[in-house]
Structure formats: C-alpha cells, structure tokens
PDB file of C-alpha atoms and ligand atoms in Angstrom:
ATOM      1  CA  MET W 101       0.000   0.000   0.000  1.00  0.00           C
ATOM      2  CA  LYS W 102       1.341   3.431  -0.941  1.00  0.00           C
ATOM      3  CA  PHE W 103       0.888   6.449   1.336  1.00  0.00           C
ATOM      4  CA  LYS W 104       1.669   9.911  -0.053  1.00  0.00           C
ATOM      5  CA  VAL W 105       1.918  12.575   2.644  1.00  0.00           C
ATOM      6  CA  ILE W 106       1.830  16.273   1.760  1.00  0.00           C
ATOM      7  CA  THR W 107       3.683  18.066   4.544  1.00  0.00           C
ATOM      8  CA  LEU W 108       5.946  21.064   5.210  1.00  0.00           C
ATOM      9  CA  PHE W 109       7.870  18.900   7.747  1.00  0.00           C
ATOM     10  CA  PRO W 110       8.517  15.433   6.238  1.00  0.00           C
ATOM     11  CA  GLU W 111      11.147  14.610   8.888  1.00  0.00           C
ATOM     12  CA  ASN W 112       8.478  15.076  11.565  1.00  0.00           C
ATOM     13  CA  LEU W 113       6.629  12.048  10.180  1.00  0.00           C
ATOM     14  CA  SER W 114       9.480   9.820   9.149  1.00  0.00           C
ATOM     15  CA  LEU W 115      10.758  10.030  12.718  1.00  0.00           C
ATOM     16  CA  SER W 116       7.676   8.300  14.054  1.00  0.00           C
ATOM     17  CA  LEU W 117       7.091   5.907  11.143  1.00  0.00           C
ATOM     18  CA  ASP W 118      10.592   4.546  10.495  1.00  0.00           C
ATOM     19  CA  TYR W 119      10.677   2.394  13.622  1.00  0.00           C
ATOM     20  CA  GLY W 120       9.024  -0.751  14.955  1.00  0.00           C
ATOM     21  CA  VAL W 121       6.540  -2.736  12.883  1.00  0.00           C
ATOM     22  CA  ILE W 122       5.812   0.233  10.589  1.00  0.00           C
ATOM     23  CA  GLY W 123       9.530   0.721   9.907  1.00  0.00           C
ATOM     24  CA  LYS W 124       9.866  -3.020   9.189  1.00  0.00           C
ATOM     25  CA  ALA W 125       6.826  -2.944   6.884  1.00  0.00           C
ATOM     26  CA  GLN W 126       8.535  -0.191   4.874  1.00  0.00           C
ATOM     27  CA  LYS W 127      11.774  -2.180   4.634  1.00  0.00           C
ATOM     28  CA  GLU W 128       9.797  -5.263   3.505  1.00  0.00           C
ATOM     29  CA  LYS W 129       7.912  -3.108   0.954  1.00  0.00           C
ATOM     30  CA  ILE W 130       4.565  -4.057   2.500  1.00  0.00           C
ATOM     31  CA  ILE W 131       3.941  -0.324   2.623  1.00  0.00           C
ATOM     32  CA  GLU W 132       5.610   2.660   0.995  1.00  0.00           C
ATOM     33  CA  ILE W 133       5.509   6.225   2.312  1.00  0.00           C
ATOM     34  CA  GLU W 134       6.336   9.180   0.037  1.00  0.00           C
ATOM     35  CA  TYR W 135       6.629  12.736   1.374  1.00  0.00           C
ATOM     36  CA  ILE W 136       5.759  15.703  -0.871  1.00  0.00           C
ATOM     37  CA  ASN W 137       6.611  19.227   0.367  1.00  0.00           C
ATOM     38  CA  PRO W 138       4.192  21.968  -0.846  1.00  0.00           C
ATOM     39  CA  ARG W 139       7.045  24.467  -0.553  1.00  0.00           C
ATOM     40  CA  ASN W 140       8.418  22.925  -3.774  1.00  0.00           C
ATOM     41  CA  TYR W 141       5.173  24.037  -5.464  1.00  0.00           C
ATOM     42  CA  SER W 142       5.140  27.592  -4.147  1.00  0.00           C
ATOM     43  CA  GLU W 143       4.668  29.987  -7.068  1.00  0.00           C
ATOM     44  CA  ASN W 144       6.352  33.020  -5.464  1.00  0.00           C
ATOM     45  CA  ASN W 145      10.063  33.696  -5.511  1.00  0.00           C
ATOM     46  CA  ASN W 146      10.518  33.507  -1.711  1.00  0.00           C
ATOM     47  CA  HIS W 147       8.873  30.052  -1.731  1.00  0.00           C
ATOM     48  CA  SER W 148       6.427  31.175   0.982  1.00  0.00           C
ATOM     49  CA  VAL W 149       3.436  28.866   1.426  1.00  0.00           C
ATOM     50  CA  ASP W 150       1.352  30.898   3.878  1.00  0.00           C
ATOM     51  CA  ASP W 151      -0.359  34.285   3.972  1.00  0.00           C
ATOM     52  CA  LYS W 152      -2.541  36.461   6.191  1.00  0.00           C
ATOM     53  CA  PRO W 153      -6.177  35.349   6.635  1.00  0.00           C
ATOM     54  CA  TYR W 154      -8.861  37.281   4.750  1.00  0.00           C
ATOM     55  CA  GLY W 155     -11.140  38.902   7.315  1.00  0.00           C
ATOM     56  CA  GLY W 156      -8.216  39.437   9.671  1.00  0.00           C
ATOM     57  CA  GLY W 157      -7.512  37.498  12.860  1.00  0.00           C
ATOM     58  CA  PRO W 158      -4.434  35.804  14.316  1.00  0.00           C
ATOM     59  CA  GLY W 159      -2.024  33.480  12.579  1.00  0.00           C
ATOM     60  CA  MET W 160      -1.445  32.509   8.979  1.00  0.00           C
ATOM     61  CA  VAL W 161      -3.223  30.287   6.440  1.00  0.00           C
ATOM     62  CA  ILE W 162      -1.557  27.869   4.003  1.00  0.00           C
ATOM     63  CA  LYS W 163      -2.064  29.114   0.440  1.00  0.00           C
ATOM     64  CA  ALA W 164      -3.999  27.018  -2.096  1.00  0.00           C
ATOM     65  CA  GLU W 165      -1.497  26.985  -4.974  1.00  0.00           C
ATOM     66  CA  PRO W 166       1.383  25.126  -3.212  1.00  0.00           C
ATOM     67  CA  LEU W 167      -1.071  22.534  -1.872  1.00  0.00           C
ATOM     68  CA  LEU W 168      -2.846  22.022  -5.202  1.00  0.00           C
ATOM     69  CA  GLY W 169       0.541  21.652  -6.916  1.00  0.00           C
ATOM     70  CA  ALA W 170       1.616  19.049  -4.361  1.00  0.00           C
ATOM     71  CA  ILE W 171      -1.713  17.149  -4.635  1.00  0.00           C
ATOM     72  CA  GLU W 172      -1.409  17.128  -8.442  1.00  0.00           C
ATOM     73  CA  CYS W 173       2.102  15.683  -8.104  1.00  0.00           C
ATOM     74  CA  ALA W 174       0.847  13.052  -5.641  1.00  0.00           C
ATOM     75  CA  LYS W 175      -1.900  11.972  -8.019  1.00  0.00           C
ATOM     76  CA  GLN W 176       0.436  11.599 -10.957  1.00  0.00           C
ATOM     77  CA  ASP W 177       1.082   7.819 -10.948  1.00  0.00           C
ATOM     78  CA  ILE W 178      -1.978   6.618  -9.061  1.00  0.00           C
ATOM     79  CA  PRO W 179      -5.648   6.027 -10.059  1.00  0.00           C
ATOM     80  CA  GLU W 180      -7.876   9.133 -10.086  1.00  0.00           C
ATOM     81  CA  ASN W 181     -10.236   7.723  -7.406  1.00  0.00           C
ATOM     82  CA  CYS W 182      -7.566   7.755  -4.674  1.00  0.00           C
ATOM     83  CA  PRO W 183      -8.999   9.410  -1.525  1.00  0.00           C
ATOM     84  CA  VAL W 184      -7.314  12.693  -0.513  1.00  0.00           C
ATOM     85  CA  VAL W 185      -7.503  12.933   3.285  1.00  0.00           C
ATOM     86  CA  PHE W 186      -7.315  16.431   4.778  1.00  0.00           C
ATOM     87  CA  LEU W 187      -6.379  16.209   8.471  1.00  0.00           C
ATOM     88  CA  SER W 188      -8.266  18.790  10.523  1.00  0.00           C
ATOM     89  CA  PRO W 189     -10.353  19.120  13.695  1.00  0.00           C
ATOM     90  CA  GLN W 190     -13.348  19.804  11.389  1.00  0.00           C
ATOM     91  CA  GLY W 191     -13.118  16.273   9.979  1.00  0.00           C
ATOM     92  CA  ALA W 192     -15.053  13.074  10.714  1.00  0.00           C
ATOM     93  CA  LEU W 193     -13.594  11.301  13.765  1.00  0.00           C
ATOM     94  CA  PHE W 194     -11.124   8.615  12.714  1.00  0.00           C
ATOM     95  CA  ASP W 195     -11.773   5.114  14.125  1.00  0.00           C
ATOM     96  CA  GLN W 196     -10.829   1.447  13.657  1.00  0.00           C
ATOM     97  CA  LYS W 197     -13.686   0.992  11.166  1.00  0.00           C
ATOM     98  CA  GLN W 198     -12.218   3.744   8.952  1.00  0.00           C
ATOM     99  CA  ALA W 199      -8.749   2.230   9.435  1.00  0.00           C
ATOM    100  CA  ARG W 200     -10.043  -1.128   8.171  1.00  0.00           C
ATOM    101  CA  ALA W 201     -11.636   0.566   5.151  1.00  0.00           C
ATOM    102  CA  PHE W 202      -8.428   2.410   4.250  1.00  0.00           C
ATOM    103  CA  SER W 203      -6.362  -0.779   4.687  1.00  0.00           C
ATOM    104  CA  LYS W 204      -8.198  -2.267   1.720  1.00  0.00           C
ATOM    105  CA  LEU W 205      -6.915   0.505  -0.620  1.00  0.00           C
ATOM    106  CA  ASN W 206      -3.728   0.510  -2.762  1.00  0.00           C
ATOM    107  CA  ASN W 207      -3.089   4.232  -2.363  1.00  0.00           C
ATOM    108  CA  LEU W 208      -3.897   7.009   0.122  1.00  0.00           C
ATOM    109  CA  ILE W 209      -2.989  10.722  -0.039  1.00  0.00           C
ATOM    110  CA  LEU W 210      -2.845  12.621   3.268  1.00  0.00           C
ATOM    111  CA  VAL W 211      -2.619  16.434   3.523  1.00  0.00           C
ATOM    112  CA  SER W 212      -1.161  17.826   6.769  1.00  0.00           C
ATOM    113  CA  GLY W 213      -2.186  21.388   7.639  1.00  0.00           C
ATOM    114  CA  ARG W 214      -0.146  23.871   9.696  1.00  0.00           C
ATOM    115  CA  TYR W 215      -0.738  27.323  11.222  1.00  0.00           C
ATOM    116  CA  GLU W 216      -4.437  28.252  11.460  1.00  0.00           C
ATOM    117  CA  GLY W 217      -5.256  25.823   8.640  1.00  0.00           C
ATOM    118  CA  ILE W 218      -5.407  25.697   4.846  1.00  0.00           C
ATOM    119  CA  ASP W 219      -7.356  27.754   2.246  1.00  0.00           C
ATOM    120  CA  GLU W 220     -10.794  26.060   2.284  1.00  0.00           C
ATOM    121  CA  ARG W 221     -11.032  26.129  -1.505  1.00  0.00           C
ATOM    122  CA  VAL W 222      -8.345  23.401  -1.685  1.00  0.00           C
ATOM    123  CA  VAL W 223     -10.850  20.999  -0.129  1.00  0.00           C
ATOM    124  CA  ASP W 224     -13.660  22.375  -2.326  1.00  0.00           C
ATOM    125  CA  VAL W 225     -11.818  21.741  -5.609  1.00  0.00           C
ATOM    126  CA  THR W 226     -10.087  18.454  -4.730  1.00  0.00           C
ATOM    127  CA  VAL W 227     -11.721  15.279  -6.169  1.00  0.00           C
ATOM    128  CA  ASN W 228     -12.302  12.530  -3.518  1.00  0.00           C
ATOM    129  CA  ALA W 229     -11.494  14.955  -0.695  1.00  0.00           C
ATOM    130  CA  ILE W 230     -12.226  13.598   2.824  1.00  0.00           C
ATOM    131  CA  GLU W 231     -11.729  15.641   6.020  1.00  0.00           C
ATOM    132  CA  ILE W 232     -10.678  13.497   9.009  1.00  0.00           C
ATOM    133  CA  SER W 233      -9.900  14.358  12.632  1.00  0.00           C
ATOM    134  CA  ILE W 234      -8.028  12.150  15.081  1.00  0.00           C
ATOM    135  CA  GLY W 235      -9.711  13.787  18.049  1.00  0.00           C
ATOM    136  CA  ASN W 236     -11.367  16.844  19.564  1.00  0.00           C
ATOM    137  CA  PHE W 237      -8.171  18.722  20.337  1.00  0.00           C
ATOM    138  CA  VAL W 238      -5.946  21.112  18.352  1.00  0.00           C
ATOM    139  CA  LEU W 239      -2.483  20.117  17.148  1.00  0.00           C
ATOM    140  CA  SER W 240       0.146  22.509  15.829  1.00  0.00           C
ATOM    141  CA  GLY W 241       0.222  20.487  12.609  1.00  0.00           C
ATOM    142  CA  GLY W 242      -1.518  17.619  10.824  1.00  0.00           C
ATOM    143  CA  GLU W 243       1.655  15.483  10.730  1.00  0.00           C
ATOM    144  CA  ILE W 244       0.976  13.683  13.991  1.00  0.00           C
ATOM    145  CA  ALA W 245      -2.558  12.939  12.768  1.00  0.00           C
ATOM    146  CA  ALA W 246      -1.241  11.637   9.435  1.00  0.00           C
ATOM    147  CA  SER W 247       1.271   9.342  11.132  1.00  0.00           C
ATOM    148  CA  ALA W 248      -1.414   8.058  13.515  1.00  0.00           C
ATOM    149  CA  ILE W 249      -3.595   7.138  10.535  1.00  0.00           C
ATOM    150  CA  ILE W 250      -0.722   5.525   8.615  1.00  0.00           C
ATOM    151  CA  ASP W 251       0.233   3.504  11.711  1.00  0.00           C
ATOM    152  CA  ALA W 252      -3.354   2.324  12.403  1.00  0.00           C
ATOM    153  CA  VAL W 253      -3.914   1.397   8.731  1.00  0.00           C
ATOM    154  CA  ALA W 254      -0.527  -0.254   8.105  1.00  0.00           C
ATOM    155  CA  ARG W 255      -1.005  -2.566  11.110  1.00  0.00           C
ATOM    156  CA  LEU W 256      -4.056  -4.050   9.382  1.00  0.00           C
ATOM    157  CA  ILE W 257      -2.164  -4.915   6.192  1.00  0.00           C
ATOM    158  CA  PRO W 258      -1.227  -8.627   6.127  1.00  0.00           C
ATOM    159  CA  GLY W 259       2.485  -9.050   6.833  1.00  0.00           C
ATOM    160  CA  THR W 260       2.957  -5.875   8.871  1.00  0.00           C
ATOM    161  CA  LEU W 261       2.360  -7.527  12.222  1.00  0.00           C
ATOM    162  CA  GLY W 262       4.432 -10.600  13.081  1.00  0.00           C
ATOM    163  CA  ASP W 263       1.277 -12.498  13.963  1.00  0.00           C
ATOM    164  CA  GLU W 264      -1.889 -11.706  11.947  1.00  0.00           C
ATOM    165  CA  LEU W 265      -3.867 -12.666  15.042  1.00  0.00           C
ATOM    166  CA  SER W 266      -2.587  -9.550  16.801  1.00  0.00           C
ATOM    167  CA  ALA W 267      -4.582  -7.278  14.531  1.00  0.00           C
ATOM    168  CA  LEU W 268      -7.596  -9.587  14.769  1.00  0.00           C
ATOM    169  CA  GLN W 269      -7.537  -9.348  18.551  1.00  0.00           C
ATOM    170  CA  ASP W 270      -7.002  -5.605  18.650  1.00  0.00           C
ATOM    171  CA  SER W 271      -9.206  -3.253  20.631  1.00  0.00           C
ATOM    172  CA  PHE W 272     -12.288  -2.147  18.717  1.00  0.00           C
ATOM    173  CA  THR W 273     -11.899  -5.141  16.396  1.00  0.00           C
ATOM    174  CA  ASP W 274     -15.353  -6.218  17.464  1.00  0.00           C
ATOM    175  CA  ASP W 275     -16.098  -2.716  18.772  1.00  0.00           C
ATOM    176  CA  LEU W 276     -15.053  -3.800  22.275  1.00  0.00           C
ATOM    177  CA  LEU W 277     -12.164  -2.532  24.382  1.00  0.00           C
ATOM    178  CA  ASP W 278      -9.296  -4.996  24.875  1.00  0.00           C
ATOM    179  CA  TYR W 279      -9.100  -7.480  27.772  1.00  0.00           C
ATOM    180  CA  PRO W 280      -6.283  -6.984  30.299  1.00  0.00           C
ATOM    181  CA  HIS W 281      -2.878  -8.458  29.453  1.00  0.00           C
ATOM    182  CA  TYR W 282      -0.367 -10.021  31.864  1.00  0.00           C
ATOM    183  CA  THR W 283       3.146 -11.489  31.591  1.00  0.00           C
ATOM    184  CA  ARG W 284       5.826 -12.736  34.038  1.00  0.00           C
ATOM    185  CA  PRO W 285       6.242 -12.464  37.016  1.00  0.00           C
ATOM    186  CA  LYS W 286       3.148 -14.450  38.048  1.00  0.00           C
ATOM    187  CA  VAL W 287       2.963 -12.409  41.290  1.00  0.00           C
ATOM    188  CA  LEU W 288       3.764  -8.693  41.346  1.00  0.00           C
ATOM    189  CA  LYS W 289       3.473  -6.628  44.528  1.00  0.00           C
ATOM    190  CA  SER W 290       1.346  -9.522  45.864  1.00  0.00           C
ATOM    191  CA  ILE W 291      -1.018  -9.228  42.875  1.00  0.00           C
ATOM    192  CA  SER W 292      -1.371 -12.631  41.162  1.00  0.00           C
ATOM    193  CA  VAL W 293      -2.154 -13.143  37.521  1.00  0.00           C
ATOM    194  CA  PRO W 294      -5.824 -14.335  37.216  1.00  0.00           C
ATOM    195  CA  GLU W 295      -5.762 -18.136  37.794  1.00  0.00           C
ATOM    196  CA  VAL W 296      -7.701 -18.921  34.618  1.00  0.00           C
ATOM    197  CA  LEU W 297      -4.824 -17.534  32.511  1.00  0.00           C
ATOM    198  CA  VAL W 298      -2.413 -20.172  33.855  1.00  0.00           C
ATOM    199  CA  SER W 299      -5.020 -22.970  33.735  1.00  0.00           C
ATOM    200  CA  GLY W 300      -4.206 -24.063  30.179  1.00  0.00           C
ATOM    201  CA  ASP W 301      -7.980 -24.321  29.581  1.00  0.00           C
ATOM    202  CA  HIS W 302      -8.240 -22.246  26.401  1.00  0.00           C
ATOM    203  CA  ASN W 303     -12.051 -22.223  26.299  1.00  0.00           C
ATOM    204  CA  ALA W 304     -12.123 -20.854  29.828  1.00  0.00           C
ATOM    205  CA  ILE W 305      -9.363 -18.363  28.929  1.00  0.00           C
ATOM    206  CA  ASN W 306     -11.273 -17.107  25.847  1.00  0.00           C
ATOM    207  CA  ARG W 307     -14.502 -16.791  27.856  1.00  0.00           C
ATOM    208  CA  TRP W 308     -12.695 -14.882  30.607  1.00  0.00           C
ATOM    209  CA  ARG W 309     -11.127 -12.540  28.034  1.00  0.00           C
ATOM    210  CA  LEU W 310     -14.473 -11.881  26.325  1.00  0.00           C
ATOM    211  CA  LYS W 311     -16.089 -11.263  29.712  1.00  0.00           C
ATOM    212  CA  GLN W 312     -13.341  -8.782  30.622  1.00  0.00           C
ATOM    213  CA  ALA W 313     -13.660  -7.014  27.252  1.00  0.00           C
ATOM    214  CA  LEU W 314     -17.443  -6.742  27.654  1.00  0.00           C
ATOM    215  CA  GLY W 315     -17.199  -5.595  31.283  1.00  0.00           C
ATOM    216  CA  ARG W 316     -14.487  -3.003  30.698  1.00  0.00           C
ATOM    217  CA  THR W 317     -16.296  -1.665  27.639  1.00  0.00           C
ATOM    218  CA  PHE W 318     -19.528  -1.381  29.653  1.00  0.00           C
ATOM    219  CA  GLU W 319     -17.691   0.480  32.438  1.00  0.00           C
ATOM    220  CA  ARG W 320     -15.489   2.754  30.317  1.00  0.00           C
ATOM    221  CA  ARG W 321     -17.296   3.128  26.972  1.00  0.00           C
ATOM    222  CA  PRO W 322     -20.985   2.418  27.488  1.00  0.00           C
ATOM    223  CA  ASP W 323     -21.558   4.128  24.116  1.00  0.00           C
ATOM    224  CA  LEU W 324     -19.827   1.183  22.397  1.00  0.00           C
ATOM    225  CA  ILE W 325     -21.992  -1.346  24.255  1.00  0.00           C
ATOM    226  CA  GLU W 326     -25.137   0.683  23.370  1.00  0.00           C
ATOM    227  CA  ALA W 327     -24.182   0.519  19.705  1.00  0.00           C
ATOM    228  CA  LYS W 328     -23.426  -3.192  19.835  1.00  0.00           C
ATOM    229  CA  GLU W 329     -25.981  -6.050  19.407  1.00  0.00           C
ATOM    230  CA  LEU W 330     -24.924  -8.418  22.237  1.00  0.00           C
ATOM    231  CA  SER W 331     -25.634 -12.145  21.806  1.00  0.00           C
ATOM    232  CA  ASP W 332     -27.382 -13.968  24.666  1.00  0.00           C
ATOM    233  CA  ASP W 333     -24.055 -15.499  25.620  1.00  0.00           C
ATOM    234  CA  GLU W 334     -22.425 -12.042  25.695  1.00  0.00           C
ATOM    235  CA  GLN W 335     -25.351 -10.706  27.740  1.00  0.00           C
ATOM    236  CA  ASN W 336     -24.821 -13.536  30.285  1.00  0.00           C
ATOM    237  CA  LEU W 337     -21.067 -12.911  30.409  1.00  0.00           C
ATOM    238  CA  LEU W 338     -21.595  -9.196  31.012  1.00  0.00           C
ATOM    239  CA  GLN W 339     -24.128 -10.082  33.728  1.00  0.00           C
ATOM    240  CA  GLU W 340     -21.561 -12.422  35.330  1.00  0.00           C
ATOM    241  CA  TYR W 341     -18.919  -9.657  35.184  1.00  0.00           C
ATOM    242  CA  GLN W 342     -21.199  -7.139  36.894  1.00  0.00           C
ATOM    243  CA  GLU W 343     -22.164  -9.634  39.614  1.00  0.00           C
ATOM    244  CA  GLU W 344     -18.467 -10.378  40.265  1.00  0.00           C
ATOM    245  CA  ILE W 345     -17.757  -6.650  40.518  1.00  0.00           C
ATOM    246  CA  GLU W 346     -20.688  -6.179  42.923  1.00  0.00           C
ATOM    247  CA  ASN W 347     -19.543  -9.148  45.054  1.00  0.00           C
ATOM    248  CA  LYS W 348     -16.005  -7.714  45.163  1.00  0.00           C
ATOM    249  CA  SER W 349     -17.207  -4.300  46.374  1.00  0.00           C
TER     250      SER W 349
HETATM  251  C1  4FV F 468      -5.978  17.869  13.699  1.00  0.00           C
HETATM  252  C2  4FV F 468      -6.782  17.023  14.479  1.00  0.00           C
HETATM  253  C3  4FV F 468      -5.460  19.179  14.100  1.00  0.00           C
HETATM  254  C4  4FV F 468      -5.348  22.291  13.183  1.00  0.00           C
HETATM  255  C5  4FV F 468      -4.630  23.473  12.645  1.00  0.00           C
HETATM  256  C6  4FV F 468      -3.209  21.556  12.451  1.00  0.00           C
HETATM  257  C7  4FV F 468      -4.329  21.241  13.393  1.00  0.00           C
HETATM  258  C8  4FV F 468      -3.325  22.993  12.113  1.00  0.00           C
HETATM  259  N1  4FV F 468      -5.764  17.250  12.525  1.00  0.00           N
HETATM  260  N2  4FV F 468      -7.019  15.895  13.748  1.00  0.00           N
HETATM  261  N3  4FV F 468      -7.243  17.213  15.719  1.00  0.00           N
HETATM  262  N4  4FV F 468      -4.864  19.907  13.113  1.00  0.00           N
HETATM  263  O1  4FV F 468      -5.592  19.574  15.251  1.00  0.00           O
HETATM  264  O2  4FV F 468      -6.400  16.051  12.588  1.00  0.00           O
HETATM  265  O3  4FV F 468      -3.431  23.089  10.743  1.00  0.00           O
END
C-alpha cells in the first residue's frame, strides 16, 4: 500500500514511522511512504506557502497553490479515485472501522495542515477529498494525525504484524475494548495473575477474556456497548462480570 503525505515537515513524520513494525513494513515493501513538500510548489520567488487570513484574525493560512501543486504531483502515478484525506479538527472522527476501510486501498494521499489551517477552496476543488480528525483537540500540525492514521492502517495490512492474530484481537476489532494483558512475574506486589490464565484451559481463557472485554467496555465506553448487538451469551457474560464486581465491592 502506498501512502503519499503532503507536509511542510517530512522529517516530523518519518521520525515516528521509520521504527518498529511500521519501519519493518517499509523495509519489507509491504507499505511505501512518500513525502511531498508543498514548498516545492510555491509559485512566489521567496517560496512562501502561507499568507494572512482574509477577514483578519491571528495566525497565517496555508495558500492554495502550493497545496494544489503538491496534490497534483501526488496523483500523478496513481488512479484518479484515490482518496485525498485532509487532516483537521473539522473532519469526521477517525476510528478502527475507517482504518479497516483504508487498509483495503492501494493508495492514500494525506494532507497535513499547519498554522491556522489551509485555504478552504483546496478541499472544495479536490476530487475525492475527505476531512478526518483524530480527536477533539488542536495540534500545531496535521503530521501527527497523518502518522497516527498511517500507523493504524498499516497494522491491518497482512504481513505488517508478526502475527496476523494480533490485529484480529485488537481493541475495537469487534467494537469492544481490549481485555487486560499479563506477563511474568506471576505475582507482582502480591497481585497474582488471574488463575484462569495459567489454567491451560483455552475455552475458559477465551470466555474470561471476552467477559473482561465486555465488562471493561460497559464500564469505560458504554456508548460502544449501546451501539453493539450483544448475543445472549455475551449478555450472560456481562451479567456475570457485573455480579463479580458487585460481590467484590
Ligand atoms: C488535527 C486534528 C489538528 C489544526 C490546525 C493543524 C491542526 C493545524 N488534525 N485531527 N485534531 N490539526 O488539530 O487532525 O493546521
């Protein structure tokens, strides 16, 4: 899968994406990341890419021409219907479902804003433009958002993770939070690892993990449980979890 990132600070991204499983996936050509700097498409002699906002107000706005030039360059050797993702707080909230959808594509263009934002007309005139936000907070640039999306998508591409199962057991895979994880030592500060996990009984282990995922999701993200159609078995497991919590308290 090929990612093309339009950014004024390519090094900012490569720093976070050249390590770990994403770095390995690049080396193994499972994914490719190309950085395109809009400054190379600035039409004025001092190569500036920003200007004062019409209507006044603080800060600067990224000009349309350098961005449109960079997007045109990015689209050169890829099919016309490639989505162009504009990272901004005004976008649709990114989630695992969107990550799965993107992981099925061959190409993805991501545009990282800076300063107060970009000239809105760039989004208006760009074919297949999508605005996406990684959360209700304001960053100083879209780079961190772009690398978060590339990381979340690349993990879902077969071969990126050592064990495919990892991605299949990720949080939000079935719209549930993850179950708790433990490793050696068996006892830490007099807290033992749950007995079932050292029982070797894999049915019991899987049921315990599903119960934990259901219970923790109910406690921490009731919105996810609301949105989810629980099977009778899941209903019973959640019931069991809540009774155990009540008995503990
Ligand atoms: C952002 C977000 C974000 C806004 C102005 C960069 C900044 C500057 N992008 N999800 N939250 N972007 O805060 O994606 O252009």
